[in-house]
């Protein structure tokens, strides 16, 4: 079956702009999580959505937001981009049960902020 | 602040030997433990998870958990060059917690042919 699909795969923005990233989870998966990966900080949790509701949120500023649609597809938005937002943004899906870290990651969206 | 610590490596192991990867965590409330493998330029993939103290074996992989000492390890037997990758340890607090999965920064493993 198809894996987690993220679009776009690569994008370049300038400071102050905003960006929207999209994620389509594995069919049947109801939970979508977003992570930021950088060489210095590693993988850091952004937020998790389940049944269109944000279930968990990491320690990122309010410029980072997300949402989930009724078909479980998710988007994340970063407003007022900063140079430090350059990173690989990974989406991961899971069935959605409580207390699971059994995540299936997409290939990521690599964001470069100039 | 929940922390997961791993030796960044690189850890170099001869082909056929046992690779031992270690991870410590700070939050005693952590209930679930995961090992992800990430090849260069690729996304992480789950290889093992463990929820209870002791050992859990899956093929050439064994995960070990010691909650009293707050460490989790991954053993790879009969190491192959294809095992060369970065191994990420991740923990999750039961009940969902507030932070999703907390990842270590990973150990870079190199299997020498």
GROMACS .gro file of C-alpha atoms in nm:
model
  227
    1UNK     CA    1   0.000   0.000   0.000
    2UNK     CA    2   0.107   0.357  -0.053
    3UNK     CA    3   0.323   0.516   0.211
    4UNK     CA    4   0.311   0.860   0.363
    5UNK     CA    5   0.325   1.126   0.094
    6UNK     CA    6   0.462   1.473   0.156
    7UNK     CA    7   0.456   1.767  -0.079
    8UNK     CA    8   0.647   1.962  -0.182
    9UNK     CA    9   0.971   1.773  -0.140
   10UNK     CA   10   1.192   2.079  -0.170
   11UNK     CA   11   1.122   2.446  -0.142
   12UNK     CA   12   1.309   2.771  -0.101
   13UNK     CA   13   1.160   3.072   0.071
   14UNK     CA   14   1.286   3.405   0.196
   15UNK     CA   15   1.265   3.545   0.546
   16UNK     CA   16   0.924   3.679   0.635
   17UNK     CA   17   0.735   3.460   0.392
   18UNK     CA   18   0.505   3.180   0.494
   19UNK     CA   19   0.494   2.820   0.380
   20UNK     CA   20   0.238   2.540   0.380
   21UNK     CA   21   0.341   2.176   0.373
   22UNK     CA   22   0.110   1.889   0.299
   23UNK     CA   23   0.098   1.530   0.418
   24UNK     CA   24  -0.118   1.237   0.311
   25UNK     CA   25  -0.101   0.951   0.561
   26UNK     CA   26  -0.114   0.581   0.493
   27UNK     CA   27  -0.467   0.473   0.412
   28UNK     CA   28  -0.652   0.393   0.733
   29UNK     CA   29  -0.413   0.583   0.958
   30UNK     CA   30  -0.592   0.848   1.158
   31UNK     CA   31  -0.302   1.011   1.340
   32UNK     CA   32  -0.055   1.247   1.178
   33UNK     CA   33   0.247   1.390   1.354
   34UNK     CA   34   0.494   1.650   1.236
   35UNK     CA   35   0.862   1.667   1.323
   36UNK     CA   36   1.140   1.909   1.242
   37UNK     CA   37   1.484   1.762   1.178
   38UNK     CA   38   1.801   1.970   1.181
   39UNK     CA   39   2.166   1.863   1.214
   40UNK     CA   40   2.203   2.050   1.542
   41UNK     CA   41   1.880   1.963   1.721
   42UNK     CA   42   1.790   1.633   1.563
   43UNK     CA   43   1.425   1.535   1.540
   44UNK     CA   44   1.193   1.758   1.735
   45UNK     CA   45   0.820   1.708   1.780
   46UNK     CA   46   0.594   1.980   1.643
   47UNK     CA   47   0.240   1.852   1.686
   48UNK     CA   48   0.013   1.555   1.649
   49UNK     CA   49  -0.338   1.541   1.505
   50UNK     CA   50  -0.602   1.277   1.546
   51UNK     CA   51  -0.951   1.295   1.401
   52UNK     CA   52  -0.903   1.661   1.304
   53UNK     CA   53  -0.803   1.759   1.658
   54UNK     CA   54  -0.461   1.861   1.779
   55UNK     CA   55  -0.383   1.601   2.043
   56UNK     CA   56  -0.029   1.701   2.138
   57UNK     CA   57   0.196   1.998   2.076
   58UNK     CA   58   0.569   2.046   2.108
   59UNK     CA   59   0.765   2.349   2.219
   60UNK     CA   60   0.759   2.553   1.904
   61UNK     CA   61   0.641   2.915   1.867
   62UNK     CA   62   0.294   2.999   1.747
   63UNK     CA   63   0.429   3.067   1.398
   64UNK     CA   64   0.407   2.693   1.352
   65UNK     CA   65   0.056   2.565   1.309
   66UNK     CA   66  -0.122   2.275   1.155
   67UNK     CA   67  -0.453   2.118   1.084
   68UNK     CA   68  -0.603   1.788   0.982
   69UNK     CA   69  -0.887   1.729   0.745
   70UNK     CA   70  -1.167   1.475   0.762
   71UNK     CA   71  -0.979   1.243   0.525
   72UNK     CA   72  -0.682   1.249   0.770
   73UNK     CA   73  -0.465   1.453   0.535
   74UNK     CA   74  -0.274   1.720   0.721
   75UNK     CA   75  -0.108   2.049   0.653
   76UNK     CA   76   0.138   2.248   0.853
   77UNK     CA   77   0.203   2.617   0.812
   78UNK     CA   78   0.496   2.829   0.915
   79UNK     CA   79   0.445   3.202   0.907
   80UNK     CA   80   0.701   3.482   0.913
   81UNK     CA   81   0.983   3.248   0.821
   82UNK     CA   82   1.319   3.283   0.992
   83UNK     CA   83   1.658   3.154   0.879
   84UNK     CA   84   1.649   2.902   1.164
   85UNK     CA   85   1.338   2.741   1.018
   86UNK     CA   86   1.550   2.582   0.748
   87UNK     CA   87   1.509   2.213   0.812
   88UNK     CA   88   1.366   1.886   0.697
   89UNK     CA   89   1.001   1.865   0.799
   90UNK     CA   90   0.884   1.511   0.844
   91UNK     CA   91   0.530   1.392   0.862
   92UNK     CA   92   0.451   1.058   1.021
   93UNK     CA   93   0.129   0.864   1.040
   94UNK     CA   94   0.003   0.592   1.268
   95UNK     CA   95  -0.321   0.411   1.340
   96UNK     CA   96  -0.389   0.657   1.618
   97UNK     CA   97  -0.416   0.444   1.926
   98UNK     CA   98  -0.305   0.599   2.250
   99UNK     CA   99   0.053   0.548   2.361
  100UNK     CA  100   0.204   0.446   2.035
  101UNK     CA  101   0.526   0.566   1.880
  102UNK     CA  102   0.502   0.324   1.593
  103UNK     CA  103   0.527   0.588   1.328
  104UNK     CA  104   0.558   0.566   0.953
  105UNK     CA  105   0.748   0.862   0.815
  106UNK     CA  106   0.721   1.031   0.481
  107UNK     CA  107   1.027   1.137   0.285
  108UNK     CA  108   1.000   1.489   0.418
  109UNK     CA  109   0.983   1.842   0.286
  110UNK     CA  110   1.316   2.017   0.284
  111UNK     CA  111   1.272   2.386   0.349
  112UNK     CA  112   1.548   2.637   0.288
  113UNK     CA  113   1.496   2.991   0.413
  114UNK     CA  114   1.720   3.256   0.258
  115UNK     CA  115   1.276   1.887   3.004
  116UNK     CA  116   1.265   1.538   2.867
  117UNK     CA  117   1.599   1.428   2.729
  118UNK     CA  118   1.719   1.127   2.539
  119UNK     CA  119   2.093   1.087   2.514
  120UNK     CA  120   2.290   0.883   2.265
  121UNK     CA  121   2.656   0.869   2.175
  122UNK     CA  122   2.675   1.031   1.834
  123UNK     CA  123   2.956   0.804   1.717
  124UNK     CA  124   3.060   0.709   1.464
  125UNK     CA  125   3.056   0.358   1.602
  126UNK     CA  126   3.262   0.132   1.380
  127UNK     CA  127   3.196  -0.243   1.395
  128UNK     CA  128   3.345  -0.520   1.177
  129UNK     CA  129   3.108  -0.714   0.958
  130UNK     CA  130   2.969  -1.017   1.138
  131UNK     CA  131   3.025  -0.874   1.486
  132UNK     CA  132   2.766  -0.752   1.735
  133UNK     CA  133   2.685  -0.381   1.727
  134UNK     CA  134   2.570  -0.239   2.060
  135UNK     CA  135   2.386   0.092   2.066
  136UNK     CA  136   2.291   0.261   2.391
  137UNK     CA  137   2.045   0.527   2.495
  138UNK     CA  138   1.958   0.689   2.827
  139UNK     CA  139   1.651   0.895   2.907
  140UNK     CA  140   1.570   1.142   3.178
  141UNK     CA  141   1.193   1.114   3.228
  142UNK     CA  142   1.099   0.830   3.464
  143UNK     CA  143   0.745   0.857   3.330
  144UNK     CA  144   0.859   0.724   2.993
  145UNK     CA  145   0.668   0.409   2.909
  146UNK     CA  146   0.737   0.326   2.546
  147UNK     CA  147   1.072   0.297   2.375
  148UNK     CA  148   1.155   0.282   2.009
  149UNK     CA  149   1.450   0.237   1.780
  150UNK     CA  150   1.441   0.396   1.438
  151UNK     CA  151   1.697   0.353   1.163
  152UNK     CA  152   1.772   0.639   0.927
  153UNK     CA  153   1.984   0.594   0.618
  154UNK     CA  154   2.159   0.901   0.485
  155UNK     CA  155   1.914   1.116   0.292
  156UNK     CA  156   1.619   0.900   0.391
  157UNK     CA  157   1.346   0.922   0.650
  158UNK     CA  158   1.348   0.723   0.975
  159UNK     CA  159   1.197   0.377   0.980
  160UNK     CA  160   1.088   0.186   1.288
  161UNK     CA  161   1.288  -0.128   1.356
  162UNK     CA  162   1.207  -0.216   1.717
  163UNK     CA  163   0.988  -0.113   2.004
  164UNK     CA  164   0.984  -0.229   2.365
  165UNK     CA  165   0.745  -0.151   2.646
  166UNK     CA  166   0.855  -0.382   2.931
  167UNK     CA  167   1.177  -0.439   3.116
  168UNK     CA  168   1.396  -0.708   2.970
  169UNK     CA  169   1.488  -0.820   2.624
  170UNK     CA  170   1.288  -0.832   2.304
  171UNK     CA  171   1.427  -1.012   2.003
  172UNK     CA  172   1.332  -0.972   1.638
  173UNK     CA  173   1.558  -1.147   1.394
  174UNK     CA  174   1.910  -1.008   1.426
  175UNK     CA  175   1.789  -0.724   1.649
  176UNK     CA  176   1.747  -0.730   2.026
  177UNK     CA  177   1.614  -0.438   2.225
  178UNK     CA  178   1.692  -0.424   2.595
  179UNK     CA  179   1.514  -0.206   2.849
  180UNK     CA  180   1.610  -0.128   3.206
  181UNK     CA  181   1.367   0.124   3.353
  182UNK     CA  182   1.541   0.133   3.692
  183UNK     CA  183   1.860   0.252   3.526
  184UNK     CA  184   1.672   0.447   3.260
  185UNK     CA  185   1.851   0.300   2.965
  186UNK     CA  186   1.754   0.119   2.654
  187UNK     CA  187   1.988  -0.055   2.413
  188UNK     CA  188   1.982  -0.213   2.072
  189UNK     CA  189   2.198  -0.508   1.976
  190UNK     CA  190   2.252  -0.601   1.615
  191UNK     CA  191   2.394  -0.949   1.568
  192UNK     CA  192   2.587  -1.059   1.260
  193UNK     CA  193   2.622  -0.699   1.150
  194UNK     CA  194   2.602  -0.637   0.777
  195UNK     CA  195   2.724  -0.339   0.571
  196UNK     CA  196   2.357  -0.263   0.503
  197UNK     CA  197   2.314  -0.194   0.875
  198UNK     CA  198   2.531   0.116   0.836
  199UNK     CA  199   2.299   0.401   0.924
  200UNK     CA  200   2.206   0.640   1.202
  201UNK     CA  201   2.005   0.477   1.480
  202UNK     CA  202   1.761   0.698   1.666
  203UNK     CA  203   1.632   0.615   2.010
  204UNK     CA  204   1.289   0.756   2.095
  205UNK     CA  205   1.072   0.752   2.406
  206UNK     CA  206   0.711   0.837   2.477
  207UNK     CA  207   0.536   0.912   2.802
  208UNK     CA  208   0.226   0.703   2.866
  209UNK     CA  209  -0.109   0.870   2.820
  210UNK     CA  210   0.010   1.064   2.524
  211UNK     CA  211   0.205   1.314   2.730
  212UNK     CA  212   0.255   1.659   2.593
  213UNK     CA  213   0.543   1.613   2.359
  214UNK     CA  214   0.483   1.317   2.135
  215UNK     CA  215   0.799   1.119   2.081
  216UNK     CA  216   1.126   1.253   2.217
  217UNK     CA  217   1.418   1.149   1.999
  218UNK     CA  218   1.784   1.125   2.073
  219UNK     CA  219   2.019   1.275   1.817
  220UNK     CA  220   2.122   0.934   1.696
  221UNK     CA  221   2.427   0.711   1.679
  222UNK     CA  222   2.602   0.683   1.345
  223UNK     CA  223   2.689   0.317   1.293
  224UNK     CA  224   2.944   0.203   1.036
  225UNK     CA  225   2.981  -0.166   0.956
  226UNK     CA  226   3.320  -0.232   0.809
  227UNK     CA  227   3.333  -0.508   0.543
   0.00000   0.00000   0.00000
